[in-house]
PDB file of C-alpha atoms in Angstrom:
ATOM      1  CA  UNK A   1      63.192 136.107  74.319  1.00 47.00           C
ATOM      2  CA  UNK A   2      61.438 136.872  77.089  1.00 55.00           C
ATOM      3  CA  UNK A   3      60.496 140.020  79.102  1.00 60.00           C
ATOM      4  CA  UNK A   4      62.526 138.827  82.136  1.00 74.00           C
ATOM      5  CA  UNK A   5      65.758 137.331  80.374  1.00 77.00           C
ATOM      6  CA  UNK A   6      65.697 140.657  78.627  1.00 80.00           C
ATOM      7  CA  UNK A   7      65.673 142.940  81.847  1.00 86.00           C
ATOM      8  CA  UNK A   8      68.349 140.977  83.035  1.00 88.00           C
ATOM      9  CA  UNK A   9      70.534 141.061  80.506  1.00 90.00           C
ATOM     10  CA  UNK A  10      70.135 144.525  79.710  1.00 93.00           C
ATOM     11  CA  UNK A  11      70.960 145.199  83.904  1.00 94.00           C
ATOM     12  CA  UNK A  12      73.882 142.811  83.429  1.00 95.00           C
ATOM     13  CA  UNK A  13      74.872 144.633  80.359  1.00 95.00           C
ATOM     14  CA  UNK A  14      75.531 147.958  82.103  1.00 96.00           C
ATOM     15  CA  UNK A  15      76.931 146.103  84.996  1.00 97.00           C
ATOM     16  CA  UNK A  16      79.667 144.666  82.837  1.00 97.00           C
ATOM     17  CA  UNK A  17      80.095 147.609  80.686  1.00 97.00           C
ATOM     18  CA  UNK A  18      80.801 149.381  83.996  1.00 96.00           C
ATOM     19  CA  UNK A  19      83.074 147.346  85.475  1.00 97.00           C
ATOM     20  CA  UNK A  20      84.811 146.055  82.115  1.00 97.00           C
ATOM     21  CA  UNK A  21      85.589 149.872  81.939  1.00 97.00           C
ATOM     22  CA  UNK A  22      86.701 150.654  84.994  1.00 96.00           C
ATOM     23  CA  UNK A  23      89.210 147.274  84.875  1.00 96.00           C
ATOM     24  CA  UNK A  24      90.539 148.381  81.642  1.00 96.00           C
ATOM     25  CA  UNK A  25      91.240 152.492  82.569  1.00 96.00           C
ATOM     26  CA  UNK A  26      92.922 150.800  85.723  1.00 95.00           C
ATOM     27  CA  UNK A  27      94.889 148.580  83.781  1.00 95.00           C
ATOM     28  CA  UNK A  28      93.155 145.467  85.654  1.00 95.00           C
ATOM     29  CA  UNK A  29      91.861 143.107  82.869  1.00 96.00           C
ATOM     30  CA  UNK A  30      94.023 140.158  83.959  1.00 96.00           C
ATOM     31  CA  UNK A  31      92.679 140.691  87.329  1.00 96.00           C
ATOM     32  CA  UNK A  32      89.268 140.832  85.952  1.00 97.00           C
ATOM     33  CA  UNK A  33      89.732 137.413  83.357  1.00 97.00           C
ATOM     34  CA  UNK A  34      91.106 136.136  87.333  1.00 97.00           C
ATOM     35  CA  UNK A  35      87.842 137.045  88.766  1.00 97.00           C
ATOM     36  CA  UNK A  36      85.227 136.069  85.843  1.00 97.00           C
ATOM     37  CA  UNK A  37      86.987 132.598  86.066  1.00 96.00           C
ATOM     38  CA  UNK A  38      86.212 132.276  89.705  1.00 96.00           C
ATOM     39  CA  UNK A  39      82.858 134.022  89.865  1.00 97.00           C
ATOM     40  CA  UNK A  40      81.634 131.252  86.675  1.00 95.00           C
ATOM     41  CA  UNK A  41      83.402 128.231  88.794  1.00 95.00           C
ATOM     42  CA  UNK A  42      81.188 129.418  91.928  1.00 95.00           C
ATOM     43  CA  UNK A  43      78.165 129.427  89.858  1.00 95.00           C
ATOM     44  CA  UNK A  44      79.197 126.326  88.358  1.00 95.00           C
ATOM     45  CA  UNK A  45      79.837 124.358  91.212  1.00 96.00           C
ATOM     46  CA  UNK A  46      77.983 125.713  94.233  1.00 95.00           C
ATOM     47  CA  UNK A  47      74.192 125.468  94.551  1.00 95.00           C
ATOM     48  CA  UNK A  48      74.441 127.338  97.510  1.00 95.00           C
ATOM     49  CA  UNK A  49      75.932 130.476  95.953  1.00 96.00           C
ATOM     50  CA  UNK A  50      73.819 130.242  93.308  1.00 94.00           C
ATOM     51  CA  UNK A  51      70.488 130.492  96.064  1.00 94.00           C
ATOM     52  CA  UNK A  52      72.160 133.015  97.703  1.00 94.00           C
ATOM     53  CA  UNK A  53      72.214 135.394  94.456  1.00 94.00           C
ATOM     54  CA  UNK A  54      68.975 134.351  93.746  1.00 93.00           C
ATOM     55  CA  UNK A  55      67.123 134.832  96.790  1.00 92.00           C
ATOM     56  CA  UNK A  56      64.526 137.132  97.276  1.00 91.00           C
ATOM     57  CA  UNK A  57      64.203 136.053 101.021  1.00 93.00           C
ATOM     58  CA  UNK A  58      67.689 137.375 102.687  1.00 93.00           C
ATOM     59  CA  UNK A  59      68.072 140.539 103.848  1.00 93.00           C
ATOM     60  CA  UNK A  60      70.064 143.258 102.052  1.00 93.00           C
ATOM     61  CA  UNK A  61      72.325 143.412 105.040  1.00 94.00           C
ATOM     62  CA  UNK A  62      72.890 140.399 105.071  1.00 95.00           C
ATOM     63  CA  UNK A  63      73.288 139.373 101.077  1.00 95.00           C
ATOM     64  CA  UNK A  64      76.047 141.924 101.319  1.00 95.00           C
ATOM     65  CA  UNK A  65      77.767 141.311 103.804  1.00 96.00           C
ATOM     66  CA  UNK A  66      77.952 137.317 102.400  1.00 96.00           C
ATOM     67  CA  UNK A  67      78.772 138.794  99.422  1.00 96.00           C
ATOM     68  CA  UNK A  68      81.383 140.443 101.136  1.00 96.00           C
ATOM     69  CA  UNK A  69      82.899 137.927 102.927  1.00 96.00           C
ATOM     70  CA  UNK A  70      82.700 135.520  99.648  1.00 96.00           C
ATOM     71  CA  UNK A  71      85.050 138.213  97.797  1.00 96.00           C
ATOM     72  CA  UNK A  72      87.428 138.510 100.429  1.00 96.00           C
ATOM     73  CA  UNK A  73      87.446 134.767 100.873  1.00 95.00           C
ATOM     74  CA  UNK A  74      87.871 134.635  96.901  1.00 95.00           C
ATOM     75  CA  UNK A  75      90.420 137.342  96.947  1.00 96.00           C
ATOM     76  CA  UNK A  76      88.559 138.855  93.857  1.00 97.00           C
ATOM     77  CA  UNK A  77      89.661 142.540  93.269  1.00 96.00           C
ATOM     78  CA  UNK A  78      88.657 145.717  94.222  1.00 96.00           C
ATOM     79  CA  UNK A  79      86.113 146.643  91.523  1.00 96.00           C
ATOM     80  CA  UNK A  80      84.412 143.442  91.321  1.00 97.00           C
ATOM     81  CA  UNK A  81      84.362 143.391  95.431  1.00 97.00           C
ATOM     82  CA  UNK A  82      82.913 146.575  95.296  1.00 96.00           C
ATOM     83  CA  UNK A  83      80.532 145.753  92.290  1.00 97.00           C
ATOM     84  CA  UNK A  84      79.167 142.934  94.014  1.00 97.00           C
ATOM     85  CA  UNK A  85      78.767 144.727  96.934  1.00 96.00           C
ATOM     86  CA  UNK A  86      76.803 147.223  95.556  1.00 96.00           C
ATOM     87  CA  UNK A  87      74.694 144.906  93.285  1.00 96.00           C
ATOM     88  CA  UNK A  88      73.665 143.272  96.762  1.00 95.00           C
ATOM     89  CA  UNK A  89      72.851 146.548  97.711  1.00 95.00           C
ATOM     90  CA  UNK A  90      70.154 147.049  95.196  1.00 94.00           C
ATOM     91  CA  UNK A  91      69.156 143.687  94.715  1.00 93.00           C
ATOM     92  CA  UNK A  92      70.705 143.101  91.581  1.00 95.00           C
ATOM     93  CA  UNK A  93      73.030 140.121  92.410  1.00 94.00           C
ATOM     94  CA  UNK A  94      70.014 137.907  90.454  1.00 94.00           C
ATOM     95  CA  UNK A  95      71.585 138.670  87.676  1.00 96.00           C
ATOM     96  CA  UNK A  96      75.375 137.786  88.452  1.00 96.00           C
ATOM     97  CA  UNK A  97      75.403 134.690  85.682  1.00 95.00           C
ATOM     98  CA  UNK A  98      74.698 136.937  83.091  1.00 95.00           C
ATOM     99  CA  UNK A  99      77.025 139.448  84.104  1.00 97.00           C
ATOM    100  CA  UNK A 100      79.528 136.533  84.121  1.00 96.00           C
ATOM    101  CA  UNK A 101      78.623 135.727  80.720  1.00 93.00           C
ATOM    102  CA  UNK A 102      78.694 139.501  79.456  1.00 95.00           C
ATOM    103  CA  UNK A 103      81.928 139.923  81.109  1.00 97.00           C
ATOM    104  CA  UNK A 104      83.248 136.499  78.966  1.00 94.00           C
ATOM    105  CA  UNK A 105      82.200 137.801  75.526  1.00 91.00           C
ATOM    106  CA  UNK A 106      83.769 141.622  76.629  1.00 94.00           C
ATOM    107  CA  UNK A 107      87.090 139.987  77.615  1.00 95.00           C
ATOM    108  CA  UNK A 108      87.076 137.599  74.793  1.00 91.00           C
ATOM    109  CA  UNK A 109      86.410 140.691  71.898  1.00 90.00           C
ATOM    110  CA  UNK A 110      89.136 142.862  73.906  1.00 93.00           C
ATOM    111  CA  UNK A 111      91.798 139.230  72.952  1.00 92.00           C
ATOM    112  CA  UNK A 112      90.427 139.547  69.786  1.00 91.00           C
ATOM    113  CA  UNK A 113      88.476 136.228  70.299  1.00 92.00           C
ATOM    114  CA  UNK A 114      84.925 135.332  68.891  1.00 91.00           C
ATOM    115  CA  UNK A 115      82.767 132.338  70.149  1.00 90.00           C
ATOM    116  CA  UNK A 116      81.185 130.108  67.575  1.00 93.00           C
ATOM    117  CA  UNK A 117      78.325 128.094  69.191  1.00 94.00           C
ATOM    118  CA  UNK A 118      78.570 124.819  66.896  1.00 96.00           C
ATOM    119  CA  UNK A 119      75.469 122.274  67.481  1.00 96.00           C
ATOM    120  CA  UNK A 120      75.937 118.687  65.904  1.00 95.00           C
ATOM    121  CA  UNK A 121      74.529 116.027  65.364  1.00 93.00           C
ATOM    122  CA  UNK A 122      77.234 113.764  66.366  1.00 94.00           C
ATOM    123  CA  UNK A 123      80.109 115.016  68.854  1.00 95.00           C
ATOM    124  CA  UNK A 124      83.204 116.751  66.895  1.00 95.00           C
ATOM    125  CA  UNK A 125      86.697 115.089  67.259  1.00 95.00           C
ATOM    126  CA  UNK A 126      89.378 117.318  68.194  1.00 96.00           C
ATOM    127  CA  UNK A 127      90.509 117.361  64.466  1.00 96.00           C
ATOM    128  CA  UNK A 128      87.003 118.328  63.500  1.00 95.00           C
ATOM    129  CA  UNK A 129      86.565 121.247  65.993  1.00 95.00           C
ATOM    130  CA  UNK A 130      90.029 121.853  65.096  1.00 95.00           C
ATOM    131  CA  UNK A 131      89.647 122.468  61.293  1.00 96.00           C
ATOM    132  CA  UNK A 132      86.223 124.482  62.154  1.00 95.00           C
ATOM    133  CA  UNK A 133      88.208 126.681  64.133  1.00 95.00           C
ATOM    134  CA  UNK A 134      90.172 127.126  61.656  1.00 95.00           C
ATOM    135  CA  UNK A 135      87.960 127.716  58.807  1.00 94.00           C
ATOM    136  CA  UNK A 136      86.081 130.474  60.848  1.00 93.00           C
ATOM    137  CA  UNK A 137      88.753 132.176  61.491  1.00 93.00           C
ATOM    138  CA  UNK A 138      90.014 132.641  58.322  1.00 93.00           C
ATOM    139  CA  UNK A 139      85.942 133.799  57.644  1.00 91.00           C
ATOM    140  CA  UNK A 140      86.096 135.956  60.591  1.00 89.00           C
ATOM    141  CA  UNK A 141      89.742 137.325  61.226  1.00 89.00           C
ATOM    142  CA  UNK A 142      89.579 136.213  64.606  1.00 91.00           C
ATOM    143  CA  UNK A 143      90.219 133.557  67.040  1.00 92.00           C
ATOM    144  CA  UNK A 144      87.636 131.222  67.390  1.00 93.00           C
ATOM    145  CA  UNK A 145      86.354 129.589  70.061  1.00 91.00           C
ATOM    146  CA  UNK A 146      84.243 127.010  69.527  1.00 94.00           C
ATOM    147  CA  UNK A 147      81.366 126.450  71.932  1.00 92.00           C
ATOM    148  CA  UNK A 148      80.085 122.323  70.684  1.00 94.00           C
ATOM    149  CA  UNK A 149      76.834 120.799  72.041  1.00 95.00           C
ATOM    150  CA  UNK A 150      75.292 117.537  70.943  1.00 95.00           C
ATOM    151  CA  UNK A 151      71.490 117.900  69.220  1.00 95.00           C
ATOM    152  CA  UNK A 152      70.330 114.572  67.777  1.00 94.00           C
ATOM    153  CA  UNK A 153      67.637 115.533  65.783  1.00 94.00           C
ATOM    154  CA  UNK A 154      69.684 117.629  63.625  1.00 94.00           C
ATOM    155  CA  UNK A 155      69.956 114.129  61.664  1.00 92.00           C
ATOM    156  CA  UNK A 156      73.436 115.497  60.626  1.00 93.00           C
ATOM    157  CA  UNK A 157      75.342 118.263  59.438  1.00 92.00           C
ATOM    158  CA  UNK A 158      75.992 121.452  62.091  1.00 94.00           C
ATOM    159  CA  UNK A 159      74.490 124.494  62.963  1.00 96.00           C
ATOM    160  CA  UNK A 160      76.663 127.212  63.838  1.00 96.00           C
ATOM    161  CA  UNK A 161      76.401 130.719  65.105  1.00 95.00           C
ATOM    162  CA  UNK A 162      78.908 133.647  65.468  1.00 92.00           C
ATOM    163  CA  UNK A 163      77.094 136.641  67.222  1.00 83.00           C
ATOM    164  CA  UNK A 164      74.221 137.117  64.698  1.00 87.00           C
ATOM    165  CA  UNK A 165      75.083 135.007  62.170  1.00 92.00           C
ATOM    166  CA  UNK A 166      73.582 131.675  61.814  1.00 94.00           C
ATOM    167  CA  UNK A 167      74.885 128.693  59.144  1.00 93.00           C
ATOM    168  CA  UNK A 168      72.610 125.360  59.479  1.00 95.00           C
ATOM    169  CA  UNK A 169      73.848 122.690  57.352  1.00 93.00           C
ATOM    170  CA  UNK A 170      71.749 120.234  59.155  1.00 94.00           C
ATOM    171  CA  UNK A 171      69.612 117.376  57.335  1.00 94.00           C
ATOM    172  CA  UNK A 172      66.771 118.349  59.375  1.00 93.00           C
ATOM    173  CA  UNK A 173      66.604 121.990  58.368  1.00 93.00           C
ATOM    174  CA  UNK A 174      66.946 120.793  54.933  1.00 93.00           C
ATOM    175  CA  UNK A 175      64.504 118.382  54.568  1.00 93.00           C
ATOM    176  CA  UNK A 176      62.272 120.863  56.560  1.00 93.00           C
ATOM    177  CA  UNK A 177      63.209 123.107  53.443  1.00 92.00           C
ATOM    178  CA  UNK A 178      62.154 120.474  51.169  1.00 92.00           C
ATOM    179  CA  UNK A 179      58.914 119.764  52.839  1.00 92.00           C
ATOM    180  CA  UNK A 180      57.778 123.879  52.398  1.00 93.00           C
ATOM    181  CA  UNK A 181      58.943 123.783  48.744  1.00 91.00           C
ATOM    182  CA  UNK A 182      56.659 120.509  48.208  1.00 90.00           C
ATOM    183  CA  UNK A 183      53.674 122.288  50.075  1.00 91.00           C
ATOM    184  CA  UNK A 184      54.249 125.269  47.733  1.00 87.00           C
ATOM    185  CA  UNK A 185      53.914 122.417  44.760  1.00 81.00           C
ATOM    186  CA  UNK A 186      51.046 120.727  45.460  1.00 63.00           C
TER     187      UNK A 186
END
């Protein structure tokens, strides 16, 4: 990872951890799953939110008092308003998608909820994904979500991860196997 990515997440980290606190002493997480969803549509779909997080250009006046209007105009609540607000303030709004994403995995472990992040060779069918789900959970003793993208080179077979751990059942990492234990032959 680095050195940038890392700063951010770890500013996003205690971003989230702050407000994910402050939402759940208030009794606000439904707000808060409310105002994730629209902050990670905005990102999603608006390239000119996403430069005006990102810009190092605007004033700080002026970033907040977008940022401002934008959470009005969202009708997000009070502590993410104010979060926001204050993130503009210090010039920390760059690292809003990761905050997003933080905020996802908090609310998801608070539903009891785990994301598996499934890479296949082929896309899954809904039965497939289905019976994945399925089998995780009963590994994990949670509710899994699964997170599927598409990697061709995998050959076939799936790669899946669930926080730190990693299970790669792909033909490619095996015959990668078998090409080391050939080296270590010859």
């Amino acid at each position: 990872m680095s050195e940038p990515a890392s700063i951010s997440r770890g500013i996003a980290a205690r971003y989230a951890t702050a407000v994910f606190e402050l939402a759940k002493d208030g009794k606000a997480i439904k707000a808060l799953e409310d105002d994730v969803s629209s902050l990670s549509s905005a990102l999603e779909d608006s390239a000119d939110f996403r430069d005006l997080v990102s810009s190092p250009v605007i004033s700080r006046a002026d970033l907040e008092n977008a940022i401002t209007a934008i959470a009005k105009k969202a009708k997000l609540s009070k502590i993410v308003s104010n979060t926001l607000a204050m993130m503009a303030q210090n010039r920390r709004l760059f690292v809003l998608p990761q905050l997003v994403e933080a905020l996802k995995e908090m609310l998801a472990a608070e539903r009891g909820e785990v994301t598996a992040d499934v890479v296949s060779a082929k896309a899954l069918t809904k039965a497939q994904s289905d019976k994945l789900a399925k089998s995780l959970s009963a590994q994990f003793g949670k509710d899994v979500n699964i997170n599927a993208t598409v990697d061709e080179s995998l050959i076939g077979g799936l790669v899946v991860k669930v926080g730190s751990k990693m299970i790669d059942t792909s033909i490619a990492a095996k015959l990668a196997s078998l090409q080391n234990a050939m080296k270590e032959v010859g």
